[in-house]
Amino acid sequence: MSVKTRFAPSPTGYLHVGGARTALYSWLHAKANDGQFVLRIEDTDLERSTPEAVEAIMDGMRWLELDWNEGPYFQTKRFDRYKEVIAQLVEAGDAYPCFCSRERLDELRETQMANKQKPRYDGKCRHLSADEIDLSQDHVIRFKNPQEGEVTFKDVVKGEITISNQELDDLIIARTDGSPTYNFTVVVDDRDMGITQVVRGDDHINNTPRQINIFKALGAPVPEYGHVPMILGDDGKKLSKRHGAVSVMQYRDDGYLPQAVLNYLVRLGWSHGDQEVFSVSEMIELFDINSINKAPSAFNTQKLDWLNQQYIKSLPVEEVVKHLQWHLAQAGLSLDSGPDIAELIPEFAERVQTLKDLVEVIRPYYSDFESFEEKAAKKHLRPVAKEPLETVKQKLYDLAEWAPEAIHAAINETAEQLEVGMGKVGMPLRVAATGAGMSPSLDVTLKWIGKDKTLQRIDRALDFIRQREQSA
Ligand code: GLU
């Protein structure tokens, strides 16, 4: 049977890292087996589902390039189908109308709790005779869960799990208004869509035996299940907003590459020897749902930072630039107004961990900076720097060709002529040109900034020094 997996988010918020990880595992399993991957939006909770959340989830998936072969299917568009299957189950005697009032059920629950029993429906309406059934009265539909025996399944993550049917009561599959309930719609969909493997969070593990019983009643093949342990924060508690970003798109906004996020997520609960860096094609080749970790994993931002830097360093420049564009737009920068970015990225990759940091370090090459870094200015833009700056400015102005060798020579000659060390010329010049005390080698830096801008910025630094002198 060909492999078909799905990601089935409830659209009640953004795509969070836990969801993205189960989506990735399902996607990888499909890709690795030449299978299909389905996106299904579980939007039956009308109060909590929003169209914005649907868009946000799909944006996250698209950004991670987790493409789906089918869907998005929307459960709210499949109500007729669910009704049809409910009718089939009732017809076959596997489901029945239940007329028990809320009061009766509350009472039942209280008595059971008082007797230290697990609250469960007692099956009162299971055996109503035809003349006791009046479908014009308010009723729900319950699934007739087997009362004997047990449900056993082999979870690909957790191993064999067995639950006695006595633990499970007769689940409501349609509410009084006829709307279907979660555990039922999931089964109808997984069956209709031909899902072969279900990878999901282990918060769903208690639903699985109930779902399996419904599959069996429908005479449908039961998919394989893999319940993935939750993701913890650095304090060992379930990962939540308290720990920082949990939305995938927040990671985009914070300057992470989708390749790094995917690599990070795949390792968060799965490993292959001690390999840390996996390209997407390597993940597809090596990922195996049977080797997902049983134990919960803790989120570690430093490791994500490290991976992100690896990708900034190693991805083809065009790929980095593709993702950098969004950040440049946010910062109001355009690559058209400066040097070839392909030359800058290798120079700066070593110094930055995120694309946001990268934008900051390349900013002086594409736009004028607002002010000199205070510490650098205090140290290097002092009255003694006036003469070196004026001299080097003249020499730079005289250059026929704006190339690193010529720029280097101009700086050198200035130092020799004034009989000072290179640093006495270079540092004020660096702060003048970039606003900061750190940059790649000055000859390349100035080449990137361009001749006109360099000269203007030296003037600006000289003005700055004079103003400070006057106000001192
Ligand atoms: N819609 C469920 C959720 O978002 C997932 C159900 C499933 O994967 O079976 O938690």
Short mmCIF file of C-alpha atoms and ligand atoms in Angstrom, two decimals:
data_model
loop_
_atom_site.label_atom_id
_atom_site.label_comp_id
_atom_site.label_asym_id
_atom_site.label_seq_id
_atom_site.Cartn_x
_atom_site.Cartn_y
_atom_site.Cartn_z
CA MET A 1 0.00 0.00 0.00
CA SER A 2 1.41 3.38 -0.87
CA VAL A 3 2.26 5.68 1.99
CA LYS A 4 0.02 8.62 2.76
CA THR A 5 0.46 10.86 5.77
CA ARG A 6 -1.25 14.02 6.91
CA PHE A 7 -0.91 17.09 9.04
CA ALA A 8 -4.22 17.94 10.66
CA PRO A 9 -3.97 21.20 12.61
CA SER A 10 -6.88 22.87 14.36
CA PRO A 11 -6.78 26.48 13.15
CA THR A 12 -6.92 28.23 16.48
CA GLY A 13 -3.60 30.07 16.30
CA TYR A 14 -0.30 30.25 14.46
CA LEU A 15 1.80 27.24 13.45
CA HIS A 16 3.82 26.46 16.56
CA VAL A 17 7.08 24.55 16.70
CA GLY A 18 5.43 21.37 18.03
CA GLY A 19 2.95 21.32 15.17
CA ALA A 20 5.68 22.09 12.66
CA ARG A 21 7.72 19.18 13.96
CA THR A 22 4.88 16.66 13.57
CA ALA A 23 4.17 18.13 10.13
CA LEU A 24 7.84 17.69 9.24
CA TYR A 25 7.96 14.08 10.46
CA SER A 26 4.81 13.22 8.50
CA TRP A 27 6.11 15.03 5.44
CA LEU A 28 9.49 13.27 5.64
CA HIS A 29 7.88 9.89 6.01
CA ALA A 30 5.78 10.52 2.90
CA LYS A 31 8.76 11.86 0.91
CA ALA A 32 11.02 9.02 1.96
CA ASN A 33 8.50 6.49 0.71
CA ASP A 34 7.42 8.22 -2.49
CA GLY A 35 4.13 8.77 -0.74
CA GLN A 36 1.62 11.57 -0.48
CA PHE A 37 1.22 14.22 2.19
CA VAL A 38 -2.17 15.72 2.99
CA LEU A 39 -3.03 18.98 4.72
CA ARG A 40 -6.30 18.83 6.57
CA ILE A 41 -7.73 21.71 8.54
CA GLU A 42 -9.69 20.50 11.56
CA ASP A 43 -11.96 23.48 11.93
CA THR A 44 -15.06 21.93 13.47
CA ASP A 45 -14.66 23.99 16.62
CA LEU A 46 -16.42 26.99 15.12
CA GLU A 47 -15.82 29.20 18.12
CA ARG A 48 -12.07 28.80 18.19
CA SER A 49 -11.25 28.36 14.48
CA THR A 50 -10.48 31.42 12.39
CA PRO A 51 -9.61 32.02 8.71
CA GLU A 52 -6.59 34.03 9.88
CA ALA A 53 -5.26 30.99 11.71
CA VAL A 54 -5.72 28.87 8.58
CA GLU A 55 -3.65 31.40 6.64
CA ALA A 56 -1.06 31.62 9.41
CA ILE A 57 -0.62 27.85 9.44
CA MET A 58 -0.28 27.69 5.68
CA ASP A 59 2.17 30.60 5.71
CA GLY A 60 4.31 28.68 8.17
CA MET A 61 4.15 25.53 6.06
CA ARG A 62 5.04 27.43 2.90
CA TRP A 63 7.91 29.20 4.58
CA LEU A 64 9.29 25.84 5.69
CA GLU A 65 8.57 24.53 2.18
CA LEU A 66 6.57 21.63 3.57
CA ASP A 67 4.45 21.26 0.48
CA TRP A 68 1.32 19.14 0.49
CA ASN A 69 0.06 16.93 -2.34
CA GLU A 70 -3.58 17.14 -1.34
CA GLY A 71 -5.72 19.65 0.45
CA PRO A 72 -6.17 21.77 2.29
CA TYR A 73 -9.29 19.83 3.17
CA PHE A 74 -11.63 21.55 5.59
CA GLN A 75 -13.65 19.46 7.98
CA THR A 76 -16.43 22.06 7.99
CA LYS A 77 -16.94 21.29 4.30
CA ARG A 78 -17.39 17.59 4.98
CA PHE A 79 -20.40 17.67 7.29
CA ASP A 80 -22.61 15.83 4.79
CA ARG A 81 -20.08 13.06 4.63
CA TYR A 82 -19.93 12.74 8.42
CA LYS A 83 -23.73 12.62 8.60
CA GLU A 84 -23.72 9.86 6.04
CA VAL A 85 -21.27 7.76 8.05
CA ILE A 86 -23.16 8.40 11.29
CA ALA A 87 -26.32 7.11 9.61
CA GLN A 88 -24.42 4.04 8.39
CA LEU A 89 -23.18 3.28 11.90
CA VAL A 90 -26.68 3.66 13.37
CA GLU A 91 -28.08 1.48 10.62
CA ALA A 92 -25.50 -1.22 11.31
CA GLY A 93 -26.23 -1.09 15.04
CA ASP A 94 -22.80 0.33 15.89
CA ALA A 95 -24.18 3.64 17.08
CA TYR A 96 -27.39 4.69 18.79
CA PRO A 97 -29.37 7.74 19.79
CA CYS A 98 -29.06 8.71 23.44
CA PHE A 99 -31.75 10.78 25.12
CA CYS A 100 -30.15 11.10 28.54
CA SER A 101 -30.55 14.59 29.94
CA ARG A 102 -27.66 16.72 31.12
CA GLU A 103 -29.05 16.40 34.67
CA ARG A 104 -29.01 12.63 34.53
CA LEU A 105 -25.45 12.59 33.20
CA ASP A 106 -24.29 15.05 35.86
CA GLU A 107 -25.85 12.96 38.56
CA LEU A 108 -24.30 9.80 37.18
CA ARG A 109 -20.91 11.42 37.15
CA GLU A 110 -21.25 12.62 40.73
CA THR A 111 -22.29 9.22 42.00
CA GLN A 112 -19.40 7.56 40.18
CA MET A 113 -16.91 10.07 41.53
CA ALA A 114 -18.28 9.65 45.04
CA ASN A 115 -17.76 5.89 44.66
CA LYS A 116 -14.21 6.51 43.40
CA GLN A 117 -15.13 5.16 39.97
CA LYS A 118 -13.93 6.60 36.70
CA PRO A 119 -16.78 8.76 35.30
CA ARG A 120 -18.22 7.09 32.22
CA TYR A 121 -21.52 6.79 30.43
CA ASP A 122 -23.43 3.77 31.78
CA GLY A 123 -25.00 2.74 28.47
CA LYS A 124 -28.59 3.40 29.49
CA CYS A 125 -29.78 4.15 25.94
CA ARG A 126 -27.81 1.33 24.34
CA HIS A 127 -30.69 -1.05 24.42
CA LEU A 128 -33.76 1.09 23.84
CA SER A 129 -36.51 -0.69 21.95
CA ALA A 130 -37.95 0.83 18.77
CA ASP A 131 -40.96 2.27 20.58
CA GLU A 132 -38.73 3.92 23.20
CA ILE A 133 -36.99 5.88 20.47
CA ASP A 134 -38.51 9.19 19.42
CA LEU A 135 -36.07 11.00 17.19
CA SER A 136 -38.05 14.21 17.42
CA GLN A 137 -36.74 14.49 21.00
CA ASP A 138 -33.33 16.03 21.72
CA HIS A 139 -30.66 13.40 21.45
CA VAL A 140 -27.00 12.78 20.72
CA ILE A 141 -25.57 9.81 18.84
CA ARG A 142 -23.18 7.56 20.69
CA PHE A 143 -20.75 5.04 19.28
CA LYS A 144 -21.25 1.53 20.65
CA ASN A 145 -17.81 0.85 21.98
CA PRO A 146 -17.15 -2.89 22.42
CA GLN A 147 -17.68 -3.81 26.07
CA GLU A 148 -15.36 -6.79 26.12
CA GLY A 149 -11.77 -7.35 25.14
CA GLU A 150 -9.06 -4.82 24.60
CA VAL A 151 -7.52 -2.55 22.00
CA THR A 152 -3.88 -3.14 21.19
CA PHE A 153 -1.74 -1.14 18.83
CA LYS A 154 1.93 -0.88 18.16
CA ASP A 155 2.87 2.76 18.38
CA VAL A 156 5.96 3.41 16.25
CA VAL A 157 7.33 5.70 18.94
CA LYS A 158 6.07 4.29 22.22
CA GLY A 159 5.84 0.59 21.45
CA GLU A 160 2.89 -1.67 22.15
CA ILE A 161 -0.05 -0.10 23.95
CA THR A 162 -3.05 -2.04 25.26
CA ILE A 163 -6.24 -0.57 26.70
CA SER A 164 -9.13 -2.58 28.02
CA ASN A 165 -12.44 -1.74 26.37
CA GLN A 166 -13.91 -1.47 29.84
CA GLU A 167 -11.93 1.73 30.20
CA LEU A 168 -13.76 3.28 27.27
CA ASP A 169 -17.37 4.36 27.34
CA ASP A 170 -19.75 5.06 24.47
CA LEU A 171 -18.38 8.16 22.85
CA ILE A 172 -20.70 10.88 21.58
CA ILE A 173 -20.12 11.12 17.83
CA ALA A 174 -22.89 13.61 17.01
CA ARG A 175 -24.06 16.39 19.31
CA THR A 176 -27.70 17.40 19.84
CA ASP A 177 -27.47 19.80 16.89
CA GLY A 178 -26.21 16.96 14.71
CA SER A 179 -22.65 18.27 14.48
CA PRO A 180 -19.98 15.56 14.55
CA THR A 181 -17.32 15.37 17.26
CA TYR A 182 -13.55 15.37 16.98
CA ASN A 183 -12.67 11.69 17.50
CA PHE A 184 -15.21 10.69 14.90
CA THR A 185 -14.34 13.20 12.14
CA VAL A 186 -10.67 12.27 12.43
CA VAL A 187 -11.47 8.63 11.75
CA VAL A 188 -13.78 9.33 8.82
CA ASP A 189 -11.13 11.59 7.29
CA ASP A 190 -8.19 9.31 7.91
CA ARG A 191 -10.17 6.51 6.34
CA ASP A 192 -11.55 8.48 3.36
CA MET A 193 -8.16 10.02 2.67
CA GLY A 194 -6.40 6.66 2.84
CA ILE A 195 -3.97 7.72 5.56
CA THR A 196 -1.46 4.98 6.31
CA GLN A 197 0.55 6.59 9.13
CA VAL A 198 -0.62 9.09 11.70
CA VAL A 199 2.14 11.05 13.39
CA ARG A 200 0.85 13.42 16.06
CA GLY A 201 1.52 14.77 19.52
CA ASP A 202 1.23 12.36 22.41
CA ASP A 203 -1.52 14.51 23.92
CA HIS A 204 -3.71 12.49 21.53
CA ILE A 205 -2.68 9.07 22.74
CA ASN A 206 -5.83 8.56 24.84
CA ASN A 207 -7.97 9.18 21.75
CA THR A 208 -6.30 6.49 19.72
CA PRO A 209 -7.99 3.35 21.18
CA ARG A 210 -11.38 5.02 20.70
CA GLN A 211 -10.51 5.91 17.14
CA ILE A 212 -9.28 2.38 16.42
CA ASN A 213 -12.60 0.95 17.58
CA ILE A 214 -14.44 3.24 15.17
CA PHE A 215 -12.13 2.17 12.31
CA LYS A 216 -12.93 -1.43 13.11
CA ALA A 217 -16.68 -0.78 13.21
CA LEU A 218 -16.36 0.82 9.79
CA GLY A 219 -14.46 -2.21 8.52
CA ALA A 220 -11.59 0.09 7.56
CA PRO A 221 -7.86 -0.64 7.83
CA VAL A 222 -6.35 0.96 10.94
CA PRO A 223 -3.41 3.27 10.19
CA GLU A 224 -0.13 2.97 12.01
CA TYR A 225 0.29 5.52 14.81
CA GLY A 226 3.29 7.39 16.10
CA HIS A 227 2.79 9.66 19.10
CA VAL A 228 5.57 12.14 19.45
CA PRO A 229 6.54 13.32 22.94
CA MET A 230 6.11 16.97 23.71
CA ILE A 231 8.74 19.65 23.45
CA LEU A 232 9.99 21.09 26.72
CA GLY A 233 11.41 24.49 27.51
CA ASP A 234 14.86 24.88 29.07
CA ASP A 235 13.27 24.57 32.53
CA GLY A 236 11.83 21.12 31.78
CA LYS A 237 8.25 22.41 31.56
CA LYS A 238 6.09 22.11 28.44
CA LEU A 239 7.30 24.62 25.85
CA SER A 240 5.14 27.72 25.87
CA LYS A 241 5.30 31.42 25.12
CA ARG A 242 6.96 31.95 28.49
CA HIS A 243 10.08 30.36 27.02
CA GLY A 244 10.25 32.71 24.04
CA ALA A 245 9.14 32.29 20.46
CA VAL A 246 6.92 29.28 19.78
CA SER A 247 5.44 30.42 16.48
CA VAL A 248 7.32 29.26 13.41
CA MET A 249 6.85 32.61 11.71
CA GLN A 250 8.35 34.33 14.73
CA TYR A 251 11.53 32.45 13.90
CA ARG A 252 11.38 33.88 10.38
CA ASP A 253 10.92 37.35 11.89
CA ASP A 254 13.83 36.79 14.26
CA GLY A 255 16.16 36.03 11.38
CA TYR A 256 16.29 32.25 11.13
CA LEU A 257 16.52 30.40 7.84
CA PRO A 258 13.86 27.77 7.17
CA GLN A 259 16.66 25.25 6.53
CA ALA A 260 18.01 25.84 10.03
CA VAL A 261 14.57 25.60 11.63
CA LEU A 262 13.83 22.33 9.79
CA ASN A 263 17.21 20.93 10.74
CA TYR A 264 16.64 21.98 14.32
CA LEU A 265 13.16 20.46 14.43
CA VAL A 266 14.19 17.16 12.89
CA ARG A 267 16.86 16.73 15.55
CA LEU A 268 14.46 17.65 18.32
CA GLY A 269 13.28 14.12 18.85
CA TRP A 270 15.20 12.14 16.27
CA SER A 271 18.87 11.42 15.64
CA HIS A 272 21.15 9.67 13.24
CA GLY A 273 24.42 8.81 14.96
CA ASP A 274 25.93 12.07 16.14
CA GLN A 275 25.27 13.97 12.95
CA GLU A 276 23.89 17.47 13.61
CA VAL A 277 23.59 19.09 10.21
CA PHE A 278 21.13 17.59 7.74
CA SER A 279 20.14 19.05 4.42
CA VAL A 280 16.52 18.45 3.51
CA SER A 281 17.51 15.74 1.03
CA GLU A 282 19.61 14.03 3.70
CA MET A 283 16.67 14.17 6.09
CA ILE A 284 14.48 12.52 3.48
CA GLU A 285 17.09 9.85 2.92
CA LEU A 286 17.85 9.12 6.58
CA PHE A 287 14.71 9.90 8.56
CA ASP A 288 12.90 6.88 9.94
CA ILE A 289 9.71 7.18 11.98
CA ASN A 290 10.72 4.05 13.86
CA SER A 291 13.64 5.88 15.41
CA ILE A 292 11.80 8.89 16.83
CA ASN A 293 12.85 9.34 20.47
CA LYS A 294 10.54 8.21 23.22
CA ALA A 295 11.70 10.84 25.67
CA PRO A 296 10.62 14.48 25.43
CA SER A 297 13.22 16.86 24.08
CA ALA A 298 14.10 20.29 25.37
CA PHE A 299 14.27 23.33 23.14
CA ASN A 300 17.71 24.87 22.99
CA THR A 301 17.94 28.24 21.30
CA GLN A 302 21.74 28.24 21.32
CA LYS A 303 21.79 25.16 19.17
CA LEU A 304 19.34 26.73 16.76
CA ASP A 305 21.56 29.82 16.62
CA TRP A 306 24.56 27.66 15.87
CA LEU A 307 22.72 25.82 13.10
CA ASN A 308 21.48 29.06 11.63
CA GLN A 309 25.02 30.33 11.37
CA GLN A 310 26.11 27.09 9.73
CA TYR A 311 23.45 27.61 7.09
CA ILE A 312 24.26 31.28 6.55
CA LYS A 313 27.85 30.15 5.95
CA SER A 314 27.15 27.15 3.78
CA LEU A 315 24.03 27.77 1.72
CA PRO A 316 24.46 29.19 -1.76
CA VAL A 317 24.50 32.97 -1.48
CA GLU A 318 21.36 33.29 -3.65
CA GLU A 319 19.45 31.19 -1.16
CA VAL A 320 20.57 33.33 1.78
CA VAL A 321 19.73 36.47 -0.19
CA LYS A 322 16.29 35.12 -1.00
CA HIS A 323 15.48 34.96 2.70
CA LEU A 324 17.39 38.12 3.53
CA GLN A 325 15.12 40.16 1.25
CA TRP A 326 12.26 40.08 3.72
CA HIS A 327 14.50 41.46 6.48
CA LEU A 328 15.95 44.12 4.18
CA ALA A 329 12.43 45.25 3.35
CA GLN A 330 11.60 45.43 7.06
CA ALA A 331 14.71 47.55 7.62
CA GLY A 332 13.94 49.75 4.60
CA LEU A 333 17.14 48.71 2.84
CA SER A 334 17.62 47.88 -0.81
CA LEU A 335 20.52 45.95 -2.26
CA ASP A 336 20.36 48.11 -5.37
CA SER A 337 21.93 51.00 -3.55
CA GLY A 338 25.20 49.30 -2.66
CA PRO A 339 27.82 46.65 -3.40
CA ASP A 340 27.25 43.11 -4.59
CA ILE A 341 25.82 41.26 -1.57
CA ALA A 342 27.49 38.05 -2.74
CA GLU A 343 30.83 39.58 -1.72
CA LEU A 344 29.60 40.67 1.70
CA ILE A 345 27.91 37.51 2.94
CA PRO A 346 31.06 35.34 3.14
CA GLU A 347 32.84 38.18 4.95
CA PHE A 348 30.11 38.62 7.57
CA ALA A 349 28.77 35.07 7.96
CA GLU A 350 31.33 34.30 10.65
CA ARG A 351 30.15 37.22 12.79
CA VAL A 352 26.39 36.76 12.75
CA GLN A 353 23.92 34.14 13.85
CA THR A 354 20.74 35.50 12.33
CA LEU A 355 19.67 37.33 9.20
CA LYS A 356 18.54 40.16 11.43
CA ASP A 357 22.11 40.54 12.70
CA LEU A 358 23.32 40.30 9.13
CA VAL A 359 21.12 43.23 8.09
CA GLU A 360 22.62 45.31 10.88
CA VAL A 361 26.22 44.63 9.91
CA ILE A 362 25.68 45.28 6.22
CA ARG A 363 23.55 48.36 6.78
CA PRO A 364 26.39 50.91 6.39
CA TYR A 365 27.07 49.60 2.89
CA TYR A 366 23.53 50.20 1.68
CA SER A 367 22.43 53.29 3.54
CA ASP A 368 23.76 56.09 5.67
CA PHE A 369 23.96 55.23 9.32
CA GLU A 370 22.25 57.47 11.79
CA SER A 371 25.03 58.06 14.26
CA PHE A 372 28.48 56.87 15.26
CA GLU A 373 28.62 54.08 17.79
CA GLU A 374 29.21 55.96 21.03
CA LYS A 375 32.10 53.89 22.32
CA ALA A 376 33.92 53.81 18.99
CA ALA A 377 33.46 57.54 18.47
CA LYS A 378 34.75 58.36 21.93
CA LYS A 379 37.85 56.32 21.36
CA HIS A 380 38.67 57.13 17.74
CA LEU A 381 36.96 60.35 16.67
CA ARG A 382 39.09 62.68 18.77
CA PRO A 383 40.98 65.84 17.82
CA VAL A 384 44.18 63.84 17.14
CA ALA A 385 42.31 62.05 14.39
CA LYS A 386 41.68 65.23 12.42
CA GLU A 387 45.00 65.33 10.63
CA PRO A 388 45.05 61.64 9.65
CA LEU A 389 41.47 61.91 8.39
CA GLU A 390 42.15 65.05 6.38
CA THR A 391 45.31 63.59 4.87
CA VAL A 392 43.84 60.25 3.99
CA LYS A 393 40.79 61.95 2.55
CA GLN A 394 42.96 63.87 0.09
CA LYS A 395 44.85 60.75 -0.92
CA LEU A 396 41.65 58.78 -1.40
CA TYR A 397 40.19 61.64 -3.39
CA ASP A 398 43.20 61.56 -5.70
CA LEU A 399 42.89 57.85 -6.45
CA ALA A 400 42.26 57.16 -10.09
CA GLU A 401 40.96 53.68 -9.42
CA TRP A 402 38.75 52.72 -6.43
CA ALA A 403 40.22 49.30 -5.72
CA PRO A 404 41.37 47.62 -2.48
CA GLU A 405 45.10 47.77 -3.36
CA ALA A 406 44.98 51.46 -4.14
CA ILE A 407 42.92 52.20 -1.02
CA HIS A 408 45.35 50.21 1.08
CA ALA A 409 48.28 52.17 -0.37
CA ALA A 410 46.58 55.50 0.40
CA ILE A 411 46.13 54.54 4.04
CA ASN A 412 49.70 53.28 4.23
CA GLU A 413 51.15 56.42 2.75
CA THR A 414 49.16 58.57 5.16
CA ALA A 415 50.58 56.69 8.13
CA GLU A 416 54.11 56.98 6.77
CA GLN A 417 53.79 60.63 5.97
CA LEU A 418 52.45 61.49 9.43
CA GLU A 419 54.84 59.05 11.07
CA VAL A 420 52.08 57.28 12.99
CA GLY A 421 51.03 53.63 13.17
CA MET A 422 48.47 52.33 10.67
CA GLY A 423 45.88 52.10 13.44
CA LYS A 424 45.99 55.85 14.05
CA VAL A 425 44.73 56.32 10.52
CA GLY A 426 42.75 53.14 10.07
CA MET A 427 40.61 53.24 13.17
CA PRO A 428 39.26 56.79 12.80
CA LEU A 429 38.72 56.03 9.13
CA ARG A 430 36.80 52.85 9.94
CA VAL A 431 34.56 54.63 12.43
CA ALA A 432 34.08 57.49 9.99
CA ALA A 433 33.10 55.17 7.16
CA THR A 434 31.00 52.56 8.95
CA GLY A 435 29.96 54.24 12.21
CA ALA A 436 31.41 51.29 14.13
CA GLY A 437 34.74 50.07 15.43
CA MET A 438 34.53 46.71 13.70
CA SER A 439 34.40 45.83 10.04
CA PRO A 440 36.18 43.54 7.61
CA SER A 441 39.52 44.82 6.33
CA LEU A 442 39.36 48.50 5.59
CA ASP A 443 40.38 48.37 1.94
CA VAL A 444 37.45 46.07 1.08
CA THR A 445 35.13 47.96 3.40
CA LEU A 446 35.81 51.26 1.65
CA LYS A 447 35.58 49.66 -1.76
CA TRP A 448 32.09 48.46 -0.89
CA ILE A 449 31.04 51.82 0.46
CA GLY A 450 32.23 53.56 -2.69
CA LYS A 451 34.36 56.61 -3.20
CA ASP A 452 31.79 59.40 -2.95
CA LYS A 453 30.20 58.04 0.17
CA THR A 454 33.58 57.41 1.83
CA LEU A 455 34.66 60.99 1.25
CA GLN A 456 31.33 62.36 2.48
CA ARG A 457 31.53 60.24 5.60
CA ILE A 458 35.06 61.41 6.37
CA ASP A 459 33.74 64.97 6.21
CA ARG A 460 30.90 64.03 8.50
CA ALA A 461 33.38 62.56 11.01
CA LEU A 462 35.53 65.69 10.85
CA ASP A 463 32.45 67.82 11.55
CA PHE A 464 31.62 65.57 14.43
CA ILE A 465 35.10 66.00 15.92
CA ARG A 466 34.93 69.79 15.54
CA GLN A 467 31.53 69.96 17.16
CA ARG A 468 32.70 67.91 20.10
CA GLU A 469 35.75 70.17 20.41
CA GLN A 470 33.56 73.25 20.51
CA SER A 471 31.15 71.88 23.05
CA ALA A 472 33.97 70.54 25.25
N1 GLU B 1 -6.44 18.59 15.11
C1 GLU B 1 -5.63 17.98 16.10
C2 GLU B 1 -4.74 19.01 16.75
O1 GLU B 1 -4.51 20.06 16.19
C3 GLU B 1 -4.71 16.90 15.52
C4 GLU B 1 -5.43 15.64 15.31
C5 GLU B 1 -4.59 14.53 14.74
O2 GLU B 1 -3.47 14.74 14.29
O3 GLU B 1 -5.12 13.44 14.71
O4 GLU B 1 -4.29 18.78 17.85
#
